[in-house]
Tab-separated table of C-alpha atoms in Angstrom:
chain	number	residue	atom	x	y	z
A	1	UNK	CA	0.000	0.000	0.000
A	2	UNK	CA	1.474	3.441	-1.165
A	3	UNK	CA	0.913	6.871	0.746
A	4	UNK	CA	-1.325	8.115	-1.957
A	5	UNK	CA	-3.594	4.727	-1.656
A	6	UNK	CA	-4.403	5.600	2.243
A	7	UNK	CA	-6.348	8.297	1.429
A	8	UNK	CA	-8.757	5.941	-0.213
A	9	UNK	CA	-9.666	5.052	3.129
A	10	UNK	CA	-11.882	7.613	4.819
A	11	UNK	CA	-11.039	9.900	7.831
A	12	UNK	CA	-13.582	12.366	7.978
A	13	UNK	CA	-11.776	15.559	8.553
A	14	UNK	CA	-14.982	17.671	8.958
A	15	UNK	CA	-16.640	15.181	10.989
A	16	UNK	CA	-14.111	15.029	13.273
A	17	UNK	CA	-13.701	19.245	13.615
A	18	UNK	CA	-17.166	19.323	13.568
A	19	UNK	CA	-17.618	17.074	16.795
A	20	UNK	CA	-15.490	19.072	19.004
A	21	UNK	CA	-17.217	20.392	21.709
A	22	UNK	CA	-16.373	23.612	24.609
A	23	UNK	CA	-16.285	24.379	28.165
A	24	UNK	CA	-13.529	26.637	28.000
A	25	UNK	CA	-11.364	24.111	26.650
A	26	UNK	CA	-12.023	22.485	23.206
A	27	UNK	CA	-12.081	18.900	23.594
A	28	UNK	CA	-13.716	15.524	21.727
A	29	UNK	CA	-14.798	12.551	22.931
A	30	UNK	CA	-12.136	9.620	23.005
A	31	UNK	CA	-15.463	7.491	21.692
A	32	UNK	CA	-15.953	9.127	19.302
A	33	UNK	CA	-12.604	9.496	17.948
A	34	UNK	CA	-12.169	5.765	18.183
A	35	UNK	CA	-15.420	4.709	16.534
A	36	UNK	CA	-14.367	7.542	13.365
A	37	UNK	CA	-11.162	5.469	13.794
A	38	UNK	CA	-12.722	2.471	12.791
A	39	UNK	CA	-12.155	0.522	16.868
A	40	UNK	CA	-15.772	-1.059	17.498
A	41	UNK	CA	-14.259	-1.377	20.870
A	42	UNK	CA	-13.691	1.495	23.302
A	43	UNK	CA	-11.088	-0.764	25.525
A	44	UNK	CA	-8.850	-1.500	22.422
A	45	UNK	CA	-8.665	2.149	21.754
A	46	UNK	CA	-7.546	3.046	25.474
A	47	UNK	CA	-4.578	1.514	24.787
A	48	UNK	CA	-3.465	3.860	22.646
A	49	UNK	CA	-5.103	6.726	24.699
A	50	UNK	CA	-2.908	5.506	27.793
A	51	UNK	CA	0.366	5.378	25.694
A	52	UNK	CA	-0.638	9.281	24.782
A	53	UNK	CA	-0.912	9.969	28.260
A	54	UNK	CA	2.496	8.257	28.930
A	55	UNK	CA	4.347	10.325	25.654
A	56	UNK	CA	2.525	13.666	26.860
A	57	UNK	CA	4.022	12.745	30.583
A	58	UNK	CA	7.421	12.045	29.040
A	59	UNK	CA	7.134	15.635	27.619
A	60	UNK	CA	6.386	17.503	30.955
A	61	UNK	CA	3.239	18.559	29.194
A	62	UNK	CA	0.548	18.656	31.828
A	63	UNK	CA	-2.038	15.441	31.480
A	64	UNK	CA	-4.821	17.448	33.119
A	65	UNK	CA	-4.947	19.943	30.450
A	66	UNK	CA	-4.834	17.435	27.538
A	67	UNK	CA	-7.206	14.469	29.393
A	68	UNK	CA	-9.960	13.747	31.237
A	69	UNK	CA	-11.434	11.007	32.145
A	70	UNK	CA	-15.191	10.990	32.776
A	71	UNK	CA	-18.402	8.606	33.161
A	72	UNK	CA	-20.640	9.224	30.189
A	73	UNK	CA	-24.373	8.221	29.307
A	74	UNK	CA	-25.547	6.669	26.050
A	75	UNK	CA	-28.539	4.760	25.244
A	76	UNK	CA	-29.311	4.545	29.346
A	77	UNK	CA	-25.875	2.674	29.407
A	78	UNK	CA	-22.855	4.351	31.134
A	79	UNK	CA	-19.217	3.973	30.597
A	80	UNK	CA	-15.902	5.237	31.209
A	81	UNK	CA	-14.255	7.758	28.546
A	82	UNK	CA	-11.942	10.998	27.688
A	83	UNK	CA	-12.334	14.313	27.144
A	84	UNK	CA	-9.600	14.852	24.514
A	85	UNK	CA	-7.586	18.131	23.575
A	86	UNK	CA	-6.758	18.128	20.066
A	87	UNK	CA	-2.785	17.747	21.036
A	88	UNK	CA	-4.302	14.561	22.880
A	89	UNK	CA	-6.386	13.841	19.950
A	90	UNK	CA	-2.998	13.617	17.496
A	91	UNK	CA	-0.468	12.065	20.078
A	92	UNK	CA	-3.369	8.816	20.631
A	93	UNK	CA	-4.322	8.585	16.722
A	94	UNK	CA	-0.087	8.632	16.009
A	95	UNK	CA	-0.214	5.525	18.739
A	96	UNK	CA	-2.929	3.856	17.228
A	97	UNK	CA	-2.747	0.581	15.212
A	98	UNK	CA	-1.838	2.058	11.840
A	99	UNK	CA	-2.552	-1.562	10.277
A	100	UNK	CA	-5.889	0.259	10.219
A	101	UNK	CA	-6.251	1.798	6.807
A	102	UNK	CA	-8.722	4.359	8.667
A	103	UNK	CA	-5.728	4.962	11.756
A	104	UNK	CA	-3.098	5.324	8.622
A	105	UNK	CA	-5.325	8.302	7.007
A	106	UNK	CA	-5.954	10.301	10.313
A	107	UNK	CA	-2.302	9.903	10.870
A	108	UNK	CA	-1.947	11.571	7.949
A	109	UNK	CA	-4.320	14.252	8.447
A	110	UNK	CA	-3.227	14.836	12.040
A	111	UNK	CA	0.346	15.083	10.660
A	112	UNK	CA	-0.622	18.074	8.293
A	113	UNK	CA	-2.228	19.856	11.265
A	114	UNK	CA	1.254	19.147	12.692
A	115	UNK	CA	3.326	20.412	9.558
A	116	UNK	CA	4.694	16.767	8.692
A	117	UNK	CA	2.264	16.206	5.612
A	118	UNK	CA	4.820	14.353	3.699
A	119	UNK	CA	6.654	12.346	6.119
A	120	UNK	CA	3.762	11.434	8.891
A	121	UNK	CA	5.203	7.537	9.069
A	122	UNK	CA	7.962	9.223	10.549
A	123	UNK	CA	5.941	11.303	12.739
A	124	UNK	CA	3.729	8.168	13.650
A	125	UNK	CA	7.033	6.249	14.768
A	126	UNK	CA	8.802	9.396	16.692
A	127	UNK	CA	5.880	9.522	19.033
A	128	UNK	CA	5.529	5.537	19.325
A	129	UNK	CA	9.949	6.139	19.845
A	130	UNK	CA	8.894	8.687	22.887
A	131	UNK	CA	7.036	5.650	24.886
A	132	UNK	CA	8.996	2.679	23.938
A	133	UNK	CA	11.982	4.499	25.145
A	134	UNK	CA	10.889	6.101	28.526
A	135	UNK	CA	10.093	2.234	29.309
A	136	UNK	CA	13.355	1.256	28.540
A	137	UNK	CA	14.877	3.776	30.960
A	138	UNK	CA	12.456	2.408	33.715
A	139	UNK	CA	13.110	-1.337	33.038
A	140	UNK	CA	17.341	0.031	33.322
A	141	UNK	CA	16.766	1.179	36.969
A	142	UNK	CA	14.608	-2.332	37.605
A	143	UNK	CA	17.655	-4.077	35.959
A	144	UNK	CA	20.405	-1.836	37.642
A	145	UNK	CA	18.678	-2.479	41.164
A	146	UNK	CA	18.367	-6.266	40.847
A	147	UNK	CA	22.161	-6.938	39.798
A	148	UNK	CA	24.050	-3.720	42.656
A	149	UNK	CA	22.326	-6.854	45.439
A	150	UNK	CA	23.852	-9.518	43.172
A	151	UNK	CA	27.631	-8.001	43.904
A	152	UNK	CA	27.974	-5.723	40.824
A	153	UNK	CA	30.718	-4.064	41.503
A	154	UNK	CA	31.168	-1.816	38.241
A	155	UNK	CA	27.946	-1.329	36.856
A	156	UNK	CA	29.561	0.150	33.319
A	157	UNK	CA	31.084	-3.581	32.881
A	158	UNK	CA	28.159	-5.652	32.910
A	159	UNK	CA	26.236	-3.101	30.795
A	160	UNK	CA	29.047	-3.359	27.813
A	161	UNK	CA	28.635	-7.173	27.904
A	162	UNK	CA	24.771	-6.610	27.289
A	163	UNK	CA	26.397	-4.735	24.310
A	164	UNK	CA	28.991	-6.645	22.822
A	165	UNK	CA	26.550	-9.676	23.120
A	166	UNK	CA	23.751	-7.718	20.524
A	167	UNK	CA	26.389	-5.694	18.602
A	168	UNK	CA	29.195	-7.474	18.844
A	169	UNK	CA	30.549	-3.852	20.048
A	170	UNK	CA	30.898	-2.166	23.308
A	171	UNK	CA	29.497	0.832	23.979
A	172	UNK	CA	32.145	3.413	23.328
A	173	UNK	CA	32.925	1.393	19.668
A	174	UNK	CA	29.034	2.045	18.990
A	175	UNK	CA	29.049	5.270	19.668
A	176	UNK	CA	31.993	5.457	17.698
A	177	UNK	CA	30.709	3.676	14.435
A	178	UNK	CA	26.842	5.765	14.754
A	179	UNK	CA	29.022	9.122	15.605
A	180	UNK	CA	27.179	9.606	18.926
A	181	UNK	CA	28.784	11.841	21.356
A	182	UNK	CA	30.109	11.115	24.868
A	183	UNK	CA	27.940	12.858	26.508
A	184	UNK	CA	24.659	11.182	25.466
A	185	UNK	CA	23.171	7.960	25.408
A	186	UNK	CA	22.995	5.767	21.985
A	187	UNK	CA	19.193	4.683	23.326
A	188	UNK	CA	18.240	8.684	22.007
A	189	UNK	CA	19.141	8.003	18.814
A	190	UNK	CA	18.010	4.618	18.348
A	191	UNK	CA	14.473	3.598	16.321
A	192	UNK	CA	11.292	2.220	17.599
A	193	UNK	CA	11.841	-1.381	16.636
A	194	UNK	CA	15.781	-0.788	17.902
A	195	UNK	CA	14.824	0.261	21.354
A	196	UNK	CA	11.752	-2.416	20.987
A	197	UNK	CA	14.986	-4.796	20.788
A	198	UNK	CA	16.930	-3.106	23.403
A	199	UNK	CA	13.685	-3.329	25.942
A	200	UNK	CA	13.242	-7.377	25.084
A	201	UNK	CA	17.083	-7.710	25.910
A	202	UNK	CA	17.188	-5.746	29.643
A	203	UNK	CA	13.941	-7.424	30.370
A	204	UNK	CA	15.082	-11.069	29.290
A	205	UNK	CA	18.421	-10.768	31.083
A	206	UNK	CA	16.447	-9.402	34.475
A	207	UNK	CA	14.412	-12.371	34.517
A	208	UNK	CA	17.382	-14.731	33.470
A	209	UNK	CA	19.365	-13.622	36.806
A	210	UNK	CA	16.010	-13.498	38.627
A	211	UNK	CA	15.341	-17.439	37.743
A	212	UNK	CA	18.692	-18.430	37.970
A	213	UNK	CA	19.484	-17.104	40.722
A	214	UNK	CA	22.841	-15.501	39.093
A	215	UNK	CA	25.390	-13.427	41.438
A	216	UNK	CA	28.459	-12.043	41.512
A	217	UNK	CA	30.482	-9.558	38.933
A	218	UNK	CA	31.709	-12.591	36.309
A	219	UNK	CA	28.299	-14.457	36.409
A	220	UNK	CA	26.374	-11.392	35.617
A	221	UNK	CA	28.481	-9.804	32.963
A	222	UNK	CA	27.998	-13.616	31.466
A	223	UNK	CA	24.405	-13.382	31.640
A	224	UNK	CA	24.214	-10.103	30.424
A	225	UNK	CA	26.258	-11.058	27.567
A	226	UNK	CA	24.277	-14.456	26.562
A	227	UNK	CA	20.799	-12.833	26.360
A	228	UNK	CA	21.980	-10.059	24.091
A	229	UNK	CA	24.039	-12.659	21.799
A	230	UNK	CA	20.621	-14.572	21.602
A	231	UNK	CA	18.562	-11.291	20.811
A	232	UNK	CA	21.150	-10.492	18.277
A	233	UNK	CA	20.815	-13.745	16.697
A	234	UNK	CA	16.987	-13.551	16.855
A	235	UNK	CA	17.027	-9.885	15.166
A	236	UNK	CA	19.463	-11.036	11.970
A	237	UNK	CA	17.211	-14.418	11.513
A	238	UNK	CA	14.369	-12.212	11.254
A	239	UNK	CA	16.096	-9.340	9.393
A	240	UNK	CA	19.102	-10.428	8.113
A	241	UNK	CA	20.344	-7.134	9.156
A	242	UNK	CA	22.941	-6.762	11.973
A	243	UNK	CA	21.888	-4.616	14.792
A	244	UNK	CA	25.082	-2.756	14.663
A	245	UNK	CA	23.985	-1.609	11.157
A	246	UNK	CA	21.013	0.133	11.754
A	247	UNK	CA	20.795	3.160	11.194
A	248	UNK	CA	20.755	6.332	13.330
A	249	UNK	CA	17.992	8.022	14.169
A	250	UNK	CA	16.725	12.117	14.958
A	251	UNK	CA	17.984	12.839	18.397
A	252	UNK	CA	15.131	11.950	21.033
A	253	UNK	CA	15.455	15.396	22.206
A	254	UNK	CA	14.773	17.160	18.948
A	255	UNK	CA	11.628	15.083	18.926
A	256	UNK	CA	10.524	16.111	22.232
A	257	UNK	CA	11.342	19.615	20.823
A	258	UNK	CA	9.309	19.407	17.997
A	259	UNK	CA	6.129	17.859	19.761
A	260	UNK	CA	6.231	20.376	22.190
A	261	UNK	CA	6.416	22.995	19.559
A	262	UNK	CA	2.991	20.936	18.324
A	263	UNK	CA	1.060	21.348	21.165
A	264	UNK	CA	1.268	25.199	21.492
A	265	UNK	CA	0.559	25.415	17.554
A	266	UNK	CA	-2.520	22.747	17.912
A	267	UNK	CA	-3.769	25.824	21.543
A	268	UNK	CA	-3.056	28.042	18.677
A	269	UNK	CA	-5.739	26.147	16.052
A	270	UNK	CA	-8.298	26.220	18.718
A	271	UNK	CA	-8.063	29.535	20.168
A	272	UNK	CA	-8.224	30.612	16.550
A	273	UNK	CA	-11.578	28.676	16.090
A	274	UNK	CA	-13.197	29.626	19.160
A	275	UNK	CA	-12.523	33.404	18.301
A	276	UNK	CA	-14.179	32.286	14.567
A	277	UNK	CA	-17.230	30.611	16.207
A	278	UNK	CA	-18.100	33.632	18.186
């Protein structure tokens, strides 16, 4: 399926503008987003509601003034939903399931409100990026607290072995070859499905020294290096592309930048149509 064939499938643009609704703060309905979506179930579409929450969280964007969850009435039956900002609106339809054709062409739209009209795949992944790699900082500390009451005694080791088990490179030859700097982290310039890899590998190796009971400095660096051998394995069967030769990726912090930047322009479309409506 091309770009230009998505928008074959129907998003309804003016449907969706036309179902905002105001209380001082222009919002839509999370059920009715997900239903124009093409989700005949509310629960499925949470997920990707949640995952907005976590990106707009990972931002330092305020949740209250993008969310709110409520208890609706419909049809004398009452449920649990949202009250959406549009900034909300575009950061849950960017972590929808864009399998859907319907998901792919409000991507699309939402990526022109954004200014990304020609490259919202990108877009779509940067925001997914944002998530997948907050959790990868939180399952670190899980993984960095487990193995300092195992007798780590140099943390920076172990971690390499993780490394030069996936990439066959430690972590100063990495940043070497992708022309990272010192300072930073390769994890901010890594891609979704990268950092999906690198998530797999710190959670795998957790639950390896976890159910085998592993200790002690040698031991652990051993572990550490077995699971990511095995993920790296796993990712060229799959692939045939060596994880060392992926490619890098826009900074993380340029995205977080550039989304932030999005949600005042998005306070910007609204104020502008609230002045119109009056």
């Amino acid at each position: 399926m091309t770009q230009f064939d998505l928008f074959n499938f129907d998003f309804d643009k003016d449907s969706f503008e036309s179902k905002s609704r105001d209380n001082g703060f222009t919002y839509w309905y999370a059920s009715e987003l997900s239903a124009m979506l093409g989700y005949t179930n509310l629960k499925t579409f949470d997920k990707a509601v949640n995952k907005a929450m976590t990106t707009c969280n990972t931002l330092n964007i305020p949740i209250f003034e993008n969310f709110e969850q409520i208890q609706r009435v419909e049809n004398e039956k009452t449920f649990n939903d949202f009250k959406l900002s549009r900034f909300a609106c575009y950061l849950a339809v960017m972590n929808a399931d864009n399998k859907m054709p319907i998901v792919a062409a409000a991507q699309a739209y939402f990526a022109t409100l954004a200014g990304a009209v020609n490259n919202y795949l990108a877009e779509a992944d940067n925001v997914e990026r944002l998530v997948i790699r907050d959790e990868v900082s939180e399952r670190e500390k899980s993984l960095s607290g487990v193995v300092h009451v195992r007798g780590i005694v140099n943390y920076g080791y172990f971690q390499n072995q993780g490394y030069r088990g996936m990439y066959n490179k430690n972590i100063q030859q990495l940043k070497q070859l992708r022309k990272v700097d010192n300072g930073r982290t390769l994890l901010d310039f890594m891609g979704k499905e990268e950092l999906a890899a690198n998530l797999f590998r710190i959670t795998q190796t957790e639950l390896k020294i976890k159910q085998e009971n592993i200790s002690g400095q040698i031991p652990l660096e051993n572990a550490a290096y077995s699971v990511g051998r095995k993920v790296r394995d796993t990712m060229i069967e799959i692939s045939n592309v060596k994880p060392e030769d992926l490619t890098t990726q826009q900074d993380i912090k340029k995205v977080k930048s550039n989304l932030k930047s999005k949600s005042k322009e998005m306070k910007k479309i609204d104020s502008k149509k609230q002045k119109k409506d009056k």
